[in-house]
Amino acid sequence: MPISRLSDLADASLTPRLVIKVGSALVGTDGVRRDWVAALVAEIAEARGRGQDVIVVSSGAIALGAATLGLEKGGRGSLADAQASAAVGQIALSGLWAQLLGDHGITAAQMLLTLEDLEDRRRYLNVTATLGRLLDAGAVPVINENDSVATQEIRFGDNDRLAARVAQAAQASAVLLLSDIDGLYDRHPRLPGATLIPVVEGVTREVHAMASTESSSGMGSGGMVSKLQAAEIAELAGICLVIGNGQHDRPVERIVSQGIGTLFVPGLKKAGARKAWLGGRLKLKGELLVDDGAAAALRRGSSLLAKGITAVEGVFGRGDPVAIIGGEGQVLAHGLSEYDAAECAAIVGLHSNEQEAVLGYAPRSSVVHRDQMVMK
């Protein structure tokens, strides 16, 4: 039986494995909000007592480190400031979680991840194995982005999407994003008549139109846009995602018992493990622009053929991930290219019987095979 309401997050039979993401402002910006974190840890201990595995994705290292170092803009004035702040703040953050979980007899395990750890298939599987072993051993993994070494090019940039990717890797049932807002509203929540949406079935263009990039705390790195992107990543893997307000004491209880939040329910069909990983990738090496005929064929389940490609952008090799873009600029699919960028450019618009003369060898059956593609 699938998750259908917020109270199901407290049901171990429906949600045996839960990922909880904690925003920077909740942990503390000028210092640790120890009492609040302790109350959340008590809720985590209660969930484990019900038989649920819990993984924590905790923001806050940069803000805590910046407060210690006296850096302006919460440590986000430059990449160097953010890296230095993270190096200092991560010690305080991990120590906090370890001590408070330890008060309940629970072992905390720290994992620091970069974007590449979850974008590279082999490293992604290593993360999966490590998470599984830690949970089997009774530990609570506490995860954060490794901001002390990550550059702009290899950063998630927000822990919302990191939490969704971790949930994929851990094969979790649901992700709970604790933030500074009750959930998704049909318009900016400060506007008159704004209404909280309790359930969303599929993240559509209309849903995206409701989102704001603002974070009311000013300390977060994402807004509602990043949360909707996280919901899309979770949806590919058949994982529910909840946005709820963490500014209250015992926030999980408020969300679950009072039903205050937005539940994103995935569709009945979910991608396989490999396709979910591929579809959730955030860094792509290039783009293949296609005509309307190719777009229609892709929606029917066909592979992408060179005949339907109109242009090639980016530098990529065979096996690299690329986006397939429709005529109106919309992303139709992500897939693994069977050719490098130069080869793709050479055979743009050609039928298969015309490609051998250009390539110098017999062409492959497609540029992106349907088995290596996930529709968006």
XYZ file of C-alpha atoms in Angstrom:
376
model
C 0.000 0.000 0.000
C 1.606 3.330 -1.039
C 1.994 6.478 1.061
C -1.086 8.654 0.524
C -1.169 11.067 3.467
C 1.272 12.791 5.789
C 0.429 10.532 8.741
C 1.831 7.595 6.756
C 5.338 8.949 7.437
C 4.985 7.599 10.982
C 3.910 4.129 9.807
C 6.885 1.773 9.656
C 5.054 -0.577 7.280
C 4.543 2.229 4.738
C 7.702 4.226 5.460
C 10.384 1.797 6.598
C 13.180 4.179 5.584
C 12.920 7.962 5.878
C 15.344 10.714 4.849
C 15.011 13.962 6.840
C 16.637 17.106 5.465
C 17.293 19.944 7.908
C 17.816 23.466 6.585
C 20.581 25.856 7.664
C 18.310 28.298 9.480
C 16.863 25.468 11.553
C 20.234 24.291 12.845
C 21.296 27.864 13.598
C 22.937 30.783 11.822
C 24.552 32.724 14.679
C 25.012 29.655 16.825
C 23.575 26.188 17.267
C 19.877 25.945 18.164
C 20.685 23.059 20.445
C 17.280 22.670 22.093
C 15.527 22.520 18.719
C 17.957 19.947 17.327
C 17.630 17.901 20.529
C 13.837 17.824 20.115
C 14.218 16.653 16.517
C 16.674 13.971 17.594
C 14.081 12.752 20.111
C 11.635 12.406 17.218
C 14.244 10.465 15.250
C 14.711 8.137 18.222
C 10.937 7.620 18.361
C 10.858 6.776 14.664
C 13.600 4.215 15.161
C 11.612 2.823 18.073
C 8.741 2.262 15.632
C 11.085 0.250 13.436
C 11.982 2.953 10.916
C 15.447 3.594 9.491
C 16.321 7.293 9.453
C 18.924 9.185 7.446
C 19.628 12.854 8.201
C 20.795 15.332 5.564
C 21.884 18.312 7.614
C 22.704 21.788 6.375
C 24.339 24.330 8.636
C 28.088 23.769 8.421
C 28.811 26.910 6.398
C 26.646 29.146 8.589
C 28.117 27.760 11.814
C 31.665 28.021 10.543
C 31.124 31.579 9.299
C 29.842 32.613 12.725
C 32.962 31.148 14.334
C 35.330 32.777 11.828
C 33.451 36.075 11.747
C 32.926 35.995 7.977
C 30.305 38.189 6.339
C 27.256 37.023 4.360
C 27.030 33.833 6.366
C 30.215 32.551 4.760
C 28.757 32.750 1.255
C 30.578 35.865 0.102
C 32.932 33.770 -2.027
C 33.714 30.151 -2.759
C 36.847 30.386 -0.589
C 34.799 31.750 2.321
C 32.269 28.939 1.938
C 34.986 26.284 1.855
C 36.740 27.693 4.903
C 33.469 28.059 6.797
C 32.469 24.497 5.966
C 35.806 23.142 7.192
C 35.253 24.756 10.597
C 31.503 24.302 10.830
C 31.456 20.643 9.857
C 33.281 19.706 13.057
C 30.698 21.485 15.181
C 27.796 20.107 13.165
C 28.891 16.472 13.217
C 29.772 16.698 16.897
C 26.332 18.070 17.682
C 24.514 15.249 15.922
C 26.815 12.596 17.388
C 26.320 13.822 20.948
C 22.560 14.273 20.780
C 21.962 10.936 19.033
C 24.328 9.326 21.504
C 22.113 10.583 24.347
C 19.490 8.170 22.976
C 21.973 5.326 22.564
C 22.172 5.834 18.809
C 25.414 5.866 16.844
C 25.833 8.703 14.336
C 27.834 8.185 11.142
C 29.100 11.137 9.143
C 29.157 11.065 5.333
C 30.364 14.036 3.274
C 29.402 13.852 -0.398
C 30.085 15.863 -3.519
C 27.982 15.951 -6.648
C 30.423 13.634 -8.402
C 29.959 10.970 -5.716
C 26.341 10.545 -6.845
C 26.716 11.408 -10.540
C 29.360 8.743 -11.208
C 27.616 5.367 -11.377
C 30.326 3.370 -9.606
C 30.684 5.859 -6.762
C 26.901 6.079 -6.491
C 26.753 2.321 -5.943
C 29.487 2.630 -3.311
C 27.366 5.217 -1.489
C 24.407 2.830 -1.699
C 26.450 0.008 -0.174
C 27.807 2.187 2.638
C 24.390 3.541 3.570
C 22.908 0.063 3.592
C 25.636 -1.296 5.849
C 25.364 1.617 8.286
C 21.597 1.236 8.571
C 21.905 -2.523 9.001
C 24.356 -1.864 11.839
C 21.871 0.427 13.582
C 23.563 3.768 12.886
C 21.952 7.008 11.733
C 23.899 8.430 8.773
C 24.255 12.214 8.962
C 25.043 13.555 5.505
C 26.114 16.921 4.177
C 27.654 18.204 0.990
C 31.446 18.271 1.213
C 31.583 22.035 0.806
C 35.170 22.322 2.049
C 36.480 20.775 -1.199
C 33.622 21.101 -3.706
C 33.976 23.734 -6.422
C 31.107 25.484 -8.174
C 31.312 22.944 -10.987
C 30.871 19.906 -8.734
C 28.408 21.214 -6.162
C 24.795 20.302 -5.598
C 24.391 23.864 -4.354
C 21.524 22.911 -2.047
C 20.729 20.016 0.250
C 17.187 19.552 -1.087
C 18.410 17.806 -4.223
C 21.162 16.074 -2.269
C 18.501 14.606 0.041
C 16.523 13.289 -2.934
C 19.621 11.703 -4.465
C 20.549 10.144 -1.120
C 17.016 8.762 -0.865
C 17.490 7.169 -4.288
C 20.793 5.640 -3.255
C 19.380 4.393 0.055
C 16.156 3.105 -1.511
C 14.173 5.158 0.974
C 10.390 5.338 1.090
C 10.096 9.079 1.620
C 12.013 12.327 1.958
C 10.974 14.995 4.455
C 12.354 18.467 3.696
C 12.204 20.558 6.869
C 12.312 24.160 5.776
C 11.067 27.636 6.698
C 7.679 27.274 5.009
C 4.655 25.009 5.506
C 4.762 23.635 1.968
C 3.947 24.564 -1.619
C 1.454 27.393 -2.095
C -0.478 28.122 -5.259
C 1.278 31.518 -5.382
C 3.855 33.351 -3.296
C 2.753 32.751 0.322
C 2.951 36.487 1.102
C 0.304 37.287 -1.515
C -3.352 37.599 -0.450
C -5.359 34.424 -0.874
C -2.304 32.128 -1.096
C -3.396 28.543 -0.413
C -1.286 25.650 0.831
C -1.488 22.664 -1.523
C -1.746 19.431 0.516
C -1.015 16.865 -2.220
C 0.750 17.109 -5.571
C 0.583 14.222 -8.036
C 3.423 14.799 -10.466
C 5.500 17.971 -10.833
C 4.130 19.673 -13.931
C 4.883 23.021 -15.579
C 1.901 24.436 -13.715
C 3.401 23.295 -10.414
C 6.774 24.817 -11.307
C 5.023 28.108 -12.048
C 3.990 28.310 -8.388
C 7.568 28.164 -7.126
C 9.751 30.950 -5.812
C 13.542 30.901 -5.606
C 13.436 32.889 -2.371
C 14.448 31.472 0.987
C 12.915 33.587 3.720
C 15.817 32.982 6.085
C 18.358 34.343 3.625
C 20.744 31.587 4.705
C 19.566 28.714 2.534
C 20.994 28.044 -0.909
C 17.741 26.933 -2.483
C 14.121 27.992 -2.498
C 10.959 26.285 -3.632
C 12.514 25.736 -7.069
C 15.170 23.419 -5.632
C 12.527 21.597 -3.603
C 10.464 20.904 -6.711
C 13.590 19.641 -8.465
C 14.128 17.345 -5.494
C 10.536 16.120 -5.809
C 11.152 15.280 -9.471
C 14.288 13.316 -8.596
C 12.417 11.397 -5.907
C 9.462 10.760 -8.206
C 11.644 8.969 -10.759
C 12.541 6.434 -8.088
C 8.962 6.089 -6.816
C 9.792 7.961 -3.604
C 7.392 10.349 -1.881
C 8.631 13.778 -0.854
C 7.182 16.105 1.777
C 7.847 19.797 2.326
C 7.099 20.910 5.868
C 7.867 23.716 8.282
C 10.708 22.962 10.674
C 10.496 26.183 12.647
C 8.245 24.634 15.283
C 9.225 22.438 18.218
C 8.912 18.751 17.330
C 8.309 19.599 13.659
C 7.821 16.020 12.468
C 4.966 15.508 14.910
C 3.300 18.729 13.733
C 3.554 17.698 10.075
C 2.419 14.129 10.645
C -0.257 14.604 13.315
C -1.756 17.873 12.107
C -1.263 17.171 8.417
C 0.421 20.493 7.708
C 2.677 20.209 4.685
C 2.727 19.267 1.020
C 2.997 15.616 -0.015
C 4.395 14.898 -3.473
C 3.110 11.513 -4.599
C 4.957 9.731 -7.427
C 3.063 8.209 -10.319
C 2.242 4.536 -10.568
C 5.118 3.907 -12.970
C 8.634 4.409 -11.699
C 11.924 4.129 -13.519
C 14.250 1.212 -12.843
C 17.205 1.808 -10.548
C 19.636 2.695 -13.341
C 17.166 4.955 -15.150
C 16.215 6.677 -11.898
C 19.910 7.406 -11.301
C 20.280 8.677 -14.874
C 17.133 10.810 -14.768
C 18.163 12.366 -11.473
C 21.555 13.505 -12.722
C 22.213 17.206 -12.352
C 25.331 17.546 -14.508
C 25.024 16.675 -18.191
C 27.850 16.836 -20.713
C 25.897 18.046 -23.729
C 22.599 18.468 -25.544
C 21.011 16.896 -28.599
C 18.357 19.085 -30.201
C 15.662 17.151 -32.035
C 12.801 17.849 -34.427
C 9.104 17.325 -33.735
C 9.056 13.909 -35.405
C 11.841 12.613 -33.183
C 10.172 14.097 -30.103
C 6.942 12.266 -30.925
C 8.841 9.015 -31.499
C 10.602 9.337 -28.141
C 7.270 9.770 -26.375
C 6.109 6.524 -28.020
C 9.085 4.708 -26.534
C 11.500 4.784 -29.474
C 15.248 5.285 -29.389
C 16.793 8.501 -30.701
C 18.062 8.228 -34.272
C 20.473 10.589 -35.989
C 17.834 11.456 -38.586
C 15.810 13.310 -35.963
C 18.704 15.358 -34.527
C 18.966 18.967 -35.667
C 21.962 20.210 -33.652
C 24.594 19.093 -31.134
C 25.879 21.193 -28.245
C 28.631 20.567 -25.712
C 31.688 18.325 -25.554
C 31.049 14.721 -24.582
C 32.315 11.219 -25.210
C 30.602 7.943 -25.871
C 28.653 6.853 -22.788
C 28.378 10.372 -21.361
C 24.994 11.717 -20.215
C 23.246 14.205 -22.479
C 19.955 16.044 -22.504
C 17.569 15.617 -25.423
C 15.898 18.940 -26.175
C 12.681 19.550 -28.126
C 11.951 22.309 -30.608
C 10.554 24.663 -27.954
C 13.583 24.254 -25.701
C 11.960 21.764 -23.348
C 13.977 18.866 -21.916
C 12.436 15.680 -23.289
C 14.817 13.100 -21.855
C 18.230 12.327 -20.390
C 20.271 9.545 -21.931
C 23.697 8.075 -22.538
C 25.102 8.870 -25.959
C 26.369 6.063 -28.192
C 28.699 8.536 -29.960
C 30.983 11.373 -28.996
C 30.014 14.959 -29.793
C 32.021 15.178 -33.025
C 30.507 11.947 -34.368
C 27.015 13.106 -33.444
C 27.583 16.394 -35.264
C 28.852 14.535 -38.343
C 25.718 12.388 -38.688
C 23.062 14.973 -37.799
C 19.990 14.437 -39.969
C 21.385 11.368 -41.759
C 19.590 8.069 -42.322
C 21.370 4.965 -41.041
C 22.350 3.911 -44.582
C 24.171 7.242 -45.039
C 26.178 7.179 -41.842
C 28.842 4.563 -42.616
C 30.409 6.702 -45.327
C 30.769 9.562 -42.850
C 31.835 7.577 -39.792
C 34.072 5.065 -41.519
C 32.401 2.161 -39.750
C 28.966 0.578 -39.514
C 26.680 2.839 -37.481
C 25.153 1.796 -34.198
C 21.444 1.181 -33.985
C 20.752 4.586 -32.417
C 22.386 7.684 -31.000
C 20.664 7.191 -27.650
C 19.058 3.800 -27.083
C 15.732 3.723 -25.242
C 17.238 1.364 -22.654
C 19.762 4.100 -21.791
C 17.211 6.908 -21.702
C 14.659 8.261 -19.259
C 11.876 10.607 -20.307
C 11.390 13.799 -18.319
